């Protein structure tokens, strides 16, 4: 039996030998079955021999299989060549969704400014989504966001929520990394809302800086640098309007100027204003809730809709189409997988 195994010269023929020996009507299987018809004494004598034989055969098959597989791999390595520098043909390549593209562009721009990328869960506790961000229970700001509440895991537990913004990642990143910190957190967020400019799931990017002696000036410079790089326009003008967020003080909503070009509103110039993000200086209570001393650390945070950034930059006008999965839309608005955004090549190239 062992020579038959060693003689097998391919994985297929080895498998036929295996079936002939150990398969349902294989020779060794038949021997094992014959034990049932033996008297007790013969069985006691034969059983260990048959089991030992089965053990040897199983080991021999595994050994031969490993030999054949490594020979096969050697052969493939020697004969098959893949030219990784060849571009994938258009007919078989998918496209990168504009949301993924914009996330890559953001990571590239902020990496250049020394920011890391942080992540957090989409199913979040009320502590991280609200309370730690200075929105205690019954705080009216909780009603500002149309929250999806999940069933509690056990009766009496506080229900989890689908995070309504990326701000909970501020607390999580501070807990893990402490300060100083320079980070962005892109990801999915959820609100119970749906029309041409709102979908129940959309994307935000959070920015968080906490260090010593950080001022509103740093916030404004960072946003201006980011938006100019992102929209690839030097004539981009920023307007900061006083606003309110529970987790920042003072808070500012940020508008960018737009102008008409060939019948389309484009970012740049100052014929009108449109809002692109919310921001402010991190509230001392938020810093304390993340376990740090607000007298030592200050910083700023901002939150920005990624889908909206994509629409403004790449000219889509219906947000819902982002999530329809229509292959024609993806072919039209998607990006080639190999066109990775870089600052030197133009992030949106
Ligand atoms: N989390 C806010 C929102 O979703 C945006 C924001 C983030 C505002 C950080 C200020 C600072 O509306």
mmCIF file of C-alpha atoms and ligand atoms in Angstrom:
data_model
loop_
_atom_site.group_PDB
_atom_site.id
_atom_site.type_symbol
_atom_site.label_atom_id
_atom_site.label_comp_id
_atom_site.label_asym_id
_atom_site.label_seq_id
_atom_site.Cartn_x
_atom_site.Cartn_y
_atom_site.Cartn_z
ATOM 1 C CA UNK A 1 0.000 0.000 0.000
ATOM 2 C CA UNK A 2 2.773 2.393 0.921
ATOM 3 C CA UNK A 3 4.473 1.963 -2.500
ATOM 4 C CA UNK A 4 1.216 2.868 -4.212
ATOM 5 C CA UNK A 5 1.189 6.081 -2.216
ATOM 6 C CA UNK A 6 4.801 6.888 -2.990
ATOM 7 C CA UNK A 7 4.238 6.071 -6.676
ATOM 8 C CA UNK A 8 1.450 8.640 -7.012
ATOM 9 C CA UNK A 9 2.941 11.358 -9.188
ATOM 10 C CA UNK A 10 0.201 13.993 -9.032
ATOM 11 C CA UNK A 11 -2.252 15.288 -6.483
ATOM 12 C CA UNK A 12 -5.106 13.720 -8.473
ATOM 13 C CA UNK A 13 -3.572 10.245 -8.591
ATOM 14 C CA UNK A 14 -2.697 10.517 -4.886
ATOM 15 C CA UNK A 15 -6.326 11.314 -4.205
ATOM 16 C CA UNK A 16 -7.470 8.214 -6.140
ATOM 17 C CA UNK A 17 -5.114 6.098 -4.028
ATOM 18 C CA UNK A 18 -6.532 7.702 -0.896
ATOM 19 C CA UNK A 19 -10.089 6.903 -1.959
ATOM 20 C CA UNK A 20 -9.105 3.310 -2.870
ATOM 21 C CA UNK A 21 -7.613 2.823 0.599
ATOM 22 C CA UNK A 22 -9.540 5.000 2.999
ATOM 23 C CA UNK A 23 -12.715 5.899 1.071
ATOM 24 C CA UNK A 24 -16.146 4.477 1.861
ATOM 25 C CA UNK A 25 -15.442 1.216 0.049
ATOM 26 C CA UNK A 26 -11.664 1.414 0.417
ATOM 27 C CA UNK A 27 -9.425 -1.514 1.350
ATOM 28 C CA UNK A 28 -8.611 -0.298 4.845
ATOM 29 C CA UNK A 29 -12.192 0.703 5.471
ATOM 30 C CA UNK A 30 -13.180 -2.860 4.529
ATOM 31 C CA UNK A 31 -10.661 -4.233 7.013
ATOM 32 C CA UNK A 32 -12.056 -1.977 9.732
ATOM 33 C CA UNK A 33 -15.566 -3.145 8.891
ATOM 34 C CA UNK A 34 -14.483 -6.787 9.092
ATOM 35 C CA UNK A 35 -13.643 -6.284 12.786
ATOM 36 C CA UNK A 36 -17.371 -6.356 13.529
ATOM 37 C CA UNK A 37 -17.662 -9.969 12.298
ATOM 38 C CA UNK A 38 -14.727 -11.322 14.327
ATOM 39 C CA UNK A 39 -14.929 -13.102 17.643
ATOM 40 C CA UNK A 40 -13.650 -11.119 20.588
ATOM 41 C CA UNK A 41 -10.240 -12.734 20.742
ATOM 42 C CA UNK A 42 -9.380 -12.318 17.073
ATOM 43 C CA UNK A 43 -10.693 -8.772 17.180
ATOM 44 C CA UNK A 44 -8.475 -7.939 20.141
ATOM 45 C CA UNK A 45 -5.504 -9.203 18.172
ATOM 46 C CA UNK A 46 -6.425 -7.672 14.786
ATOM 47 C CA UNK A 47 -7.819 -4.270 15.788
ATOM 48 C CA UNK A 48 -4.496 -2.682 16.862
ATOM 49 C CA UNK A 49 -2.814 -3.902 13.645
ATOM 50 C CA UNK A 50 -5.537 -2.492 11.419
ATOM 51 C CA UNK A 51 -5.594 0.827 13.284
ATOM 52 C CA UNK A 52 -1.823 1.058 13.111
ATOM 53 C CA UNK A 53 -1.937 0.350 9.375
ATOM 54 C CA UNK A 54 -4.526 3.047 8.919
ATOM 55 C CA UNK A 55 -2.302 5.449 10.856
ATOM 56 C CA UNK A 56 0.723 4.677 8.658
ATOM 57 C CA UNK A 57 -1.280 5.011 5.475
ATOM 58 C CA UNK A 58 -2.815 8.347 6.594
ATOM 59 C CA UNK A 59 0.617 9.720 7.497
ATOM 60 C CA UNK A 60 2.143 8.506 4.244
ATOM 61 C CA UNK A 61 -0.619 10.174 2.230
ATOM 62 C CA UNK A 62 -0.154 13.462 4.099
ATOM 63 C CA UNK A 63 3.611 13.287 3.579
ATOM 64 C CA UNK A 64 3.308 12.562 -0.139
ATOM 65 C CA UNK A 65 0.722 15.310 -0.489
ATOM 66 C CA UNK A 66 3.081 17.861 1.036
ATOM 67 C CA UNK A 67 5.872 16.708 -1.312
ATOM 68 C CA UNK A 68 3.649 16.960 -4.379
ATOM 69 C CA UNK A 69 2.335 20.360 -3.339
ATOM 70 C CA UNK A 70 5.750 21.866 -2.840
ATOM 71 C CA UNK A 71 6.909 20.404 -6.165
ATOM 72 C CA UNK A 72 3.852 21.947 -7.799
ATOM 73 C CA UNK A 73 4.612 25.324 -6.197
ATOM 74 C CA UNK A 74 8.236 25.150 -7.360
ATOM 75 C CA UNK A 75 7.043 24.392 -10.871
ATOM 76 C CA UNK A 76 4.597 27.302 -10.825
ATOM 77 C CA UNK A 77 7.187 29.697 -9.468
ATOM 78 C CA UNK A 78 9.567 28.648 -12.178
ATOM 79 C CA UNK A 79 7.132 28.842 -15.058
ATOM 80 C CA UNK A 80 4.446 31.421 -14.273
ATOM 81 C CA UNK A 81 5.249 35.082 -14.431
ATOM 82 C CA UNK A 82 2.884 37.944 -13.610
ATOM 83 C CA UNK A 83 3.889 41.394 -14.758
ATOM 84 C CA UNK A 84 2.627 43.571 -11.913
ATOM 85 C CA UNK A 85 3.458 46.721 -13.823
ATOM 86 C CA UNK A 86 0.829 46.013 -16.506
ATOM 87 C CA UNK A 87 -2.322 48.131 -16.063
ATOM 88 C CA UNK A 88 -5.535 46.158 -15.465
ATOM 89 C CA UNK A 89 -7.739 46.263 -18.572
ATOM 90 C CA UNK A 90 -10.694 48.650 -18.191
ATOM 91 C CA UNK A 91 -13.169 45.917 -19.002
ATOM 92 C CA UNK A 92 -12.381 43.988 -15.835
ATOM 93 C CA UNK A 93 -11.494 46.741 -13.408
ATOM 94 C CA UNK A 94 -14.035 48.231 -10.998
ATOM 95 C CA UNK A 95 -13.873 51.838 -9.869
ATOM 96 C CA UNK A 96 -13.098 53.481 -6.567
ATOM 97 C CA UNK A 97 -16.238 55.064 -5.112
ATOM 98 C CA UNK A 98 -15.997 58.874 -4.800
ATOM 99 C CA UNK A 99 -16.468 58.564 -1.015
ATOM 100 C CA UNK A 100 -13.451 56.248 -0.749
ATOM 101 C CA UNK A 101 -11.512 58.510 -3.075
ATOM 102 C CA UNK A 102 -12.279 61.581 -0.953
ATOM 103 C CA UNK A 103 -11.325 59.686 2.224
ATOM 104 C CA UNK A 104 -7.976 58.831 0.607
ATOM 105 C CA UNK A 105 -7.523 62.459 -0.427
ATOM 106 C CA UNK A 106 -8.246 63.615 3.146
ATOM 107 C CA UNK A 107 -5.807 61.106 4.635
ATOM 108 C CA UNK A 108 -3.160 62.295 2.175
ATOM 109 C CA UNK A 109 -3.704 65.993 2.906
ATOM 110 C CA UNK A 110 -3.781 65.564 6.678
ATOM 111 C CA UNK A 111 -0.870 63.122 6.759
ATOM 112 C CA UNK A 112 1.171 65.897 5.174
ATOM 113 C CA UNK A 113 0.176 68.139 8.108
ATOM 114 C CA UNK A 114 1.254 65.467 10.598
ATOM 115 C CA UNK A 115 -2.181 63.998 11.400
ATOM 116 C CA UNK A 116 -2.814 60.292 11.993
ATOM 117 C CA UNK A 117 -6.041 58.474 11.091
ATOM 118 C CA UNK A 118 -8.233 57.127 13.933
ATOM 119 C CA UNK A 119 -11.281 54.857 13.867
ATOM 120 C CA UNK A 120 -14.169 54.033 16.173
ATOM 121 C CA UNK A 121 -17.223 51.743 16.195
ATOM 122 C CA UNK A 122 -20.437 52.596 14.342
ATOM 123 C CA UNK A 123 -22.547 51.037 17.101
ATOM 124 C CA UNK A 124 -21.791 53.317 19.984
ATOM 125 C CA UNK A 125 -22.749 53.787 23.614
ATOM 126 C CA UNK A 126 -24.667 56.887 24.619
ATOM 127 C CA UNK A 127 -21.689 57.848 26.801
ATOM 128 C CA UNK A 128 -19.360 58.226 23.806
ATOM 129 C CA UNK A 129 -21.945 59.555 21.355
ATOM 130 C CA UNK A 130 -23.504 62.095 23.725
ATOM 131 C CA UNK A 131 -22.639 62.228 27.413
ATOM 132 C CA UNK A 132 -18.842 62.447 27.190
ATOM 133 C CA UNK A 133 -19.320 65.129 24.524
ATOM 134 C CA UNK A 134 -21.038 67.333 27.056
ATOM 135 C CA UNK A 135 -24.560 66.275 26.134
ATOM 136 C CA UNK A 136 -25.934 64.795 29.367
ATOM 137 C CA UNK A 137 -29.227 62.944 29.374
ATOM 138 C CA UNK A 138 -32.159 65.335 28.757
ATOM 139 C CA UNK A 139 -29.787 67.835 27.133
ATOM 140 C CA UNK A 140 -31.802 69.427 24.313
ATOM 141 C CA UNK A 141 -28.876 68.928 21.905
ATOM 142 C CA UNK A 142 -29.576 65.180 21.911
ATOM 143 C CA UNK A 143 -32.771 65.968 20.041
ATOM 144 C CA UNK A 144 -30.839 67.962 17.387
ATOM 145 C CA UNK A 145 -29.660 64.696 15.857
ATOM 146 C CA UNK A 146 -32.265 62.203 14.701
ATOM 147 C CA UNK A 147 -30.786 59.233 16.468
ATOM 148 C CA UNK A 148 -31.325 55.556 15.665
ATOM 149 C CA UNK A 149 -31.569 53.714 18.988
ATOM 150 C CA UNK A 150 -30.866 49.972 19.118
ATOM 151 C CA UNK A 151 -32.580 47.397 21.320
ATOM 152 C CA UNK A 152 -30.720 47.076 24.618
ATOM 153 C CA UNK A 153 -28.666 43.859 24.860
ATOM 154 C CA UNK A 154 -30.282 42.982 28.184
ATOM 155 C CA UNK A 155 -33.508 44.328 29.700
ATOM 156 C CA UNK A 156 -32.753 47.452 31.721
ATOM 157 C CA UNK A 157 -29.465 48.177 29.867
ATOM 158 C CA UNK A 158 -29.038 51.543 28.226
ATOM 159 C CA UNK A 159 -29.773 51.195 24.488
ATOM 160 C CA UNK A 160 -26.819 51.493 22.126
ATOM 161 C CA UNK A 161 -27.082 54.037 19.281
ATOM 162 C CA UNK A 162 -25.834 54.134 15.713
ATOM 163 C CA UNK A 163 -23.321 56.936 16.042
ATOM 164 C CA UNK A 164 -24.846 60.195 14.806
ATOM 165 C CA UNK A 165 -21.458 61.815 14.158
ATOM 166 C CA UNK A 166 -17.748 60.978 14.211
ATOM 167 C CA UNK A 167 -17.195 63.083 17.362
ATOM 168 C CA UNK A 168 -17.224 60.037 19.715
ATOM 169 C CA UNK A 169 -13.893 59.082 18.114
ATOM 170 C CA UNK A 170 -12.453 62.241 19.746
ATOM 171 C CA UNK A 171 -12.968 60.695 23.176
ATOM 172 C CA UNK A 172 -11.818 57.226 22.113
ATOM 173 C CA UNK A 173 -8.645 58.547 20.464
ATOM 174 C CA UNK A 174 -7.801 60.644 23.542
ATOM 175 C CA UNK A 175 -8.355 57.657 25.825
ATOM 176 C CA UNK A 176 -6.048 55.469 23.756
ATOM 177 C CA UNK A 177 -3.330 57.932 22.708
ATOM 178 C CA UNK A 178 -3.605 60.801 25.203
ATOM 179 C CA UNK A 179 -2.250 64.229 24.280
ATOM 180 C CA UNK A 180 -0.671 65.773 22.316
ATOM 181 C CA UNK A 181 -2.757 64.405 19.461
ATOM 182 C CA UNK A 182 -3.290 65.388 15.827
ATOM 183 C CA UNK A 183 -5.757 63.034 14.203
ATOM 184 C CA UNK A 184 -8.619 62.702 11.742
ATOM 185 C CA UNK A 185 -11.379 60.101 11.945
ATOM 186 C CA UNK A 186 -13.324 59.425 8.748
ATOM 187 C CA UNK A 187 -16.270 57.040 8.793
ATOM 188 C CA UNK A 188 -19.960 56.247 8.490
ATOM 189 C CA UNK A 189 -22.581 58.007 10.599
ATOM 190 C CA UNK A 190 -26.348 57.515 10.835
ATOM 191 C CA UNK A 191 -29.363 59.789 11.218
ATOM 192 C CA UNK A 192 -33.022 59.153 10.618
ATOM 193 C CA UNK A 193 -33.365 61.509 7.678
ATOM 194 C CA UNK A 194 -33.875 61.049 3.926
ATOM 195 C CA UNK A 195 -34.210 63.390 0.920
ATOM 196 C CA UNK A 196 -32.051 64.588 -2.012
ATOM 197 C CA UNK A 197 -29.369 65.926 0.328
ATOM 198 C CA UNK A 198 -29.795 63.570 3.312
ATOM 199 C CA UNK A 199 -29.446 59.801 3.525
ATOM 200 C CA UNK A 200 -29.881 57.722 6.710
ATOM 201 C CA UNK A 201 -26.216 56.714 6.435
ATOM 202 C CA UNK A 202 -23.598 59.204 5.340
ATOM 203 C CA UNK A 203 -19.927 59.932 5.971
ATOM 204 C CA UNK A 204 -18.118 62.441 8.110
ATOM 205 C CA UNK A 205 -14.547 63.213 8.904
ATOM 206 C CA UNK A 206 -13.674 64.406 12.367
ATOM 207 C CA UNK A 207 -10.544 66.403 13.047
ATOM 208 C CA UNK A 208 -9.025 66.678 16.507
ATOM 209 C CA UNK A 209 -5.989 68.541 17.754
ATOM 210 C CA UNK A 210 -5.067 68.679 21.421
ATOM 211 C CA UNK A 211 -1.767 70.164 22.502
ATOM 212 C CA UNK A 212 -0.441 73.046 24.585
ATOM 213 C CA UNK A 213 -1.278 76.633 23.595
ATOM 214 C CA UNK A 214 -3.568 75.825 20.684
ATOM 215 C CA UNK A 215 -5.740 78.744 19.560
ATOM 216 C CA UNK A 216 -8.564 79.554 17.132
ATOM 217 C CA UNK A 217 -5.842 80.807 14.785
ATOM 218 C CA UNK A 218 -4.483 77.269 14.460
ATOM 219 C CA UNK A 219 -7.989 76.030 13.688
ATOM 220 C CA UNK A 220 -8.526 78.615 10.967
ATOM 221 C CA UNK A 221 -5.112 77.973 9.386
ATOM 222 C CA UNK A 222 -5.639 74.215 9.409
ATOM 223 C CA UNK A 223 -9.086 74.448 7.810
ATOM 224 C CA UNK A 224 -7.891 76.915 5.194
ATOM 225 C CA UNK A 225 -4.883 74.783 4.307
ATOM 226 C CA UNK A 226 -7.017 71.642 4.155
ATOM 227 C CA UNK A 227 -9.802 73.174 2.038
ATOM 228 C CA UNK A 228 -7.392 74.826 -0.403
ATOM 229 C CA UNK A 229 -5.529 71.556 -0.893
ATOM 230 C CA UNK A 230 -8.756 69.579 -1.185
ATOM 231 C CA UNK A 231 -10.500 71.848 -3.694
ATOM 232 C CA UNK A 232 -7.190 72.599 -5.387
ATOM 233 C CA UNK A 233 -7.992 76.324 -5.487
ATOM 234 C CA UNK A 234 -5.858 79.126 -4.113
ATOM 235 C CA UNK A 235 -8.725 81.602 -4.365
ATOM 236 C CA UNK A 236 -10.753 79.688 -1.785
ATOM 237 C CA UNK A 237 -12.196 82.036 0.853
ATOM 238 C CA UNK A 238 -13.320 80.923 4.276
ATOM 239 C CA UNK A 239 -15.941 82.493 6.518
ATOM 240 C CA UNK A 240 -16.340 81.485 10.157
ATOM 241 C CA UNK A 241 -19.756 82.119 11.713
ATOM 242 C CA UNK A 242 -20.338 81.883 15.479
ATOM 243 C CA UNK A 243 -22.423 78.817 16.214
ATOM 244 C CA UNK A 244 -23.215 76.313 18.935
ATOM 245 C CA UNK A 245 -22.055 72.750 19.536
ATOM 246 C CA UNK A 246 -22.157 71.312 23.054
ATOM 247 C CA UNK A 247 -18.633 69.876 22.713
ATOM 248 C CA UNK A 248 -16.857 73.032 21.539
ATOM 249 C CA UNK A 249 -16.612 76.535 22.999
ATOM 250 C CA UNK A 250 -16.431 78.830 21.170
ATOM 251 C CA UNK A 251 -17.989 77.117 18.138
ATOM 252 C CA UNK A 252 -17.961 78.192 14.521
ATOM 253 C CA UNK A 253 -19.644 77.017 11.382
ATOM 254 C CA UNK A 254 -17.420 77.380 8.367
ATOM 255 C CA UNK A 255 -18.575 78.517 4.927
ATOM 256 C CA UNK A 256 -16.584 78.580 1.720
ATOM 257 C CA UNK A 257 -17.126 81.161 -0.990
ATOM 258 C CA UNK A 258 -18.482 80.013 -4.363
ATOM 259 C CA UNK A 259 -18.726 81.530 -7.805
ATOM 260 C CA UNK A 260 -20.506 80.667 -11.051
ATOM 261 C CA UNK A 261 -18.411 78.983 -13.720
ATOM 262 C CA UNK A 262 -20.072 77.774 -16.946
ATOM 263 C CA UNK A 263 -23.486 77.795 -15.279
ATOM 264 C CA UNK A 264 -22.301 75.756 -12.290
ATOM 265 C CA UNK A 265 -21.591 76.786 -8.729
ATOM 266 C CA UNK A 266 -17.981 76.022 -7.966
ATOM 267 C CA UNK A 267 -15.928 76.485 -4.817
ATOM 268 C CA UNK A 268 -13.647 79.538 -4.988
ATOM 269 C CA UNK A 269 -14.301 83.280 -5.267
ATOM 270 C CA UNK A 270 -16.984 84.944 -3.154
ATOM 271 C CA UNK A 271 -20.234 85.411 -5.084
ATOM 272 C CA UNK A 272 -21.994 83.503 -2.316
ATOM 273 C CA UNK A 273 -21.344 81.271 0.680
ATOM 274 C CA UNK A 274 -22.029 77.671 1.481
ATOM 275 C CA UNK A 275 -21.557 75.838 4.706
ATOM 276 C CA UNK A 276 -19.047 72.999 4.692
ATOM 277 C CA UNK A 277 -18.262 72.143 8.287
ATOM 278 C CA UNK A 278 -18.741 72.643 12.016
ATOM 279 C CA UNK A 279 -15.837 73.377 14.327
ATOM 280 C CA UNK A 280 -14.653 74.953 17.526
ATOM 281 C CA UNK A 281 -12.275 74.814 20.471
ATOM 282 C CA UNK A 282 -12.684 71.541 22.376
ATOM 283 C CA UNK A 283 -14.853 72.157 25.470
ATOM 284 C CA UNK A 284 -12.886 71.755 28.740
ATOM 285 C CA UNK A 285 -15.498 69.315 29.992
ATOM 286 C CA UNK A 286 -14.882 67.046 26.958
ATOM 287 C CA UNK A 287 -11.153 67.056 27.702
ATOM 288 C CA UNK A 288 -11.860 66.150 31.330
ATOM 289 C CA UNK A 289 -14.321 63.424 30.275
ATOM 290 C CA UNK A 290 -11.534 61.836 28.228
ATOM 291 C CA UNK A 291 -9.365 61.752 31.357
ATOM 292 C CA UNK A 292 -7.061 64.714 30.603
ATOM 293 C CA UNK A 293 -6.453 67.991 32.384
ATOM 294 C CA UNK A 294 -8.126 70.904 30.530
ATOM 295 C CA UNK A 295 -5.783 73.385 32.225
ATOM 296 C CA UNK A 296 -2.852 71.691 30.565
ATOM 297 C CA UNK A 297 -4.333 70.773 27.165
ATOM 298 C CA UNK A 298 -6.359 72.776 24.672
ATOM 299 C CA UNK A 299 -7.264 72.181 21.095
ATOM 300 C CA UNK A 300 -9.773 72.316 18.325
ATOM 301 C CA UNK A 301 -12.113 69.913 16.595
ATOM 302 C CA UNK A 302 -14.097 69.964 13.405
ATOM 303 C CA UNK A 303 -16.618 67.721 11.684
ATOM 304 C CA UNK A 304 -17.277 67.731 7.986
ATOM 305 C CA UNK A 305 -19.585 65.768 5.655
ATOM 306 C CA UNK A 306 -17.483 63.717 3.258
ATOM 307 C CA UNK A 307 -20.288 63.033 0.785
ATOM 308 C CA UNK A 308 -20.947 66.758 0.551
ATOM 309 C CA UNK A 309 -17.259 67.438 -0.062
ATOM 310 C CA UNK A 310 -17.362 64.867 -2.872
ATOM 311 C CA UNK A 311 -20.501 66.430 -4.380
ATOM 312 C CA UNK A 312 -18.982 69.915 -4.320
ATOM 313 C CA UNK A 313 -15.683 68.827 -5.792
ATOM 314 C CA UNK A 314 -16.867 66.335 -8.383
ATOM 315 C CA UNK A 315 -20.221 67.881 -9.321
ATOM 316 C CA UNK A 316 -22.850 65.306 -8.331
ATOM 317 C CA UNK A 317 -26.193 66.741 -7.279
ATOM 318 C CA UNK A 318 -28.152 63.854 -5.754
ATOM 319 C CA UNK A 319 -26.711 62.283 -2.640
ATOM 320 C CA UNK A 320 -28.987 59.241 -2.854
ATOM 321 C CA UNK A 321 -27.212 58.070 -6.026
ATOM 322 C CA UNK A 322 -24.069 57.570 -3.922
ATOM 323 C CA UNK A 323 -25.636 54.539 -2.308
ATOM 324 C CA UNK A 324 -27.696 53.026 -5.154
ATOM 325 C CA UNK A 325 -24.818 50.876 -6.392
ATOM 326 C CA UNK A 326 -25.729 51.711 -10.013
ATOM 327 C CA UNK A 327 -22.831 50.489 -12.136
ATOM 328 C CA UNK A 328 -23.308 53.311 -14.696
ATOM 329 C CA UNK A 329 -23.026 55.944 -11.978
ATOM 330 C CA UNK A 330 -19.955 54.195 -10.574
ATOM 331 C CA UNK A 331 -18.318 54.046 -13.991
ATOM 332 C CA UNK A 332 -19.048 57.721 -14.546
ATOM 333 C CA UNK A 333 -18.083 59.132 -11.154
ATOM 334 C CA UNK A 334 -15.728 56.401 -9.912
ATOM 335 C CA UNK A 335 -11.943 56.619 -9.955
ATOM 336 C CA UNK A 336 -9.394 54.250 -11.422
ATOM 337 C CA UNK A 337 -8.045 51.987 -8.702
ATOM 338 C CA UNK A 338 -4.453 52.717 -9.630
ATOM 339 C CA UNK A 339 -4.840 56.516 -9.535
ATOM 340 C CA UNK A 340 -3.862 56.988 -5.921
ATOM 341 C CA UNK A 341 -4.248 60.592 -4.736
ATOM 342 C CA UNK A 342 -0.954 62.329 -3.954
ATOM 343 C CA UNK A 343 -0.223 65.921 -3.051
ATOM 344 C CA UNK A 344 2.432 66.224 -5.726
ATOM 345 C CA UNK A 345 0.184 64.816 -8.466
ATOM 346 C CA UNK A 346 -2.889 66.785 -7.326
ATOM 347 C CA UNK A 347 -5.002 64.965 -4.768
ATOM 348 C CA UNK A 348 -7.956 64.667 -7.113
ATOM 349 C CA UNK A 349 -5.959 63.689 -10.207
HETATM 350 N N1 LIG B 1 -20.287 66.590 15.342
HETATM 351 C C1 LIG B 1 -20.814 67.781 14.720
HETATM 352 C C2 LIG B 1 -21.972 67.379 13.807
HETATM 353 O O1 LIG B 1 -22.069 66.254 13.424
HETATM 354 C C3 LIG B 1 -19.755 68.494 13.912
HETATM 355 C C4 LIG B 1 -18.646 69.048 14.769
HETATM 356 C C5 LIG B 1 -17.537 68.283 15.065
HETATM 357 C C6 LIG B 1 -18.720 70.335 15.252
HETATM 358 C C7 LIG B 1 -16.512 68.801 15.840
HETATM 359 C C8 LIG B 1 -17.724 70.854 16.030
HETATM 360 C C9 LIG B 1 -16.605 70.101 16.321
HETATM 361 O O2 LIG B 1 -22.803 68.184 13.476
#
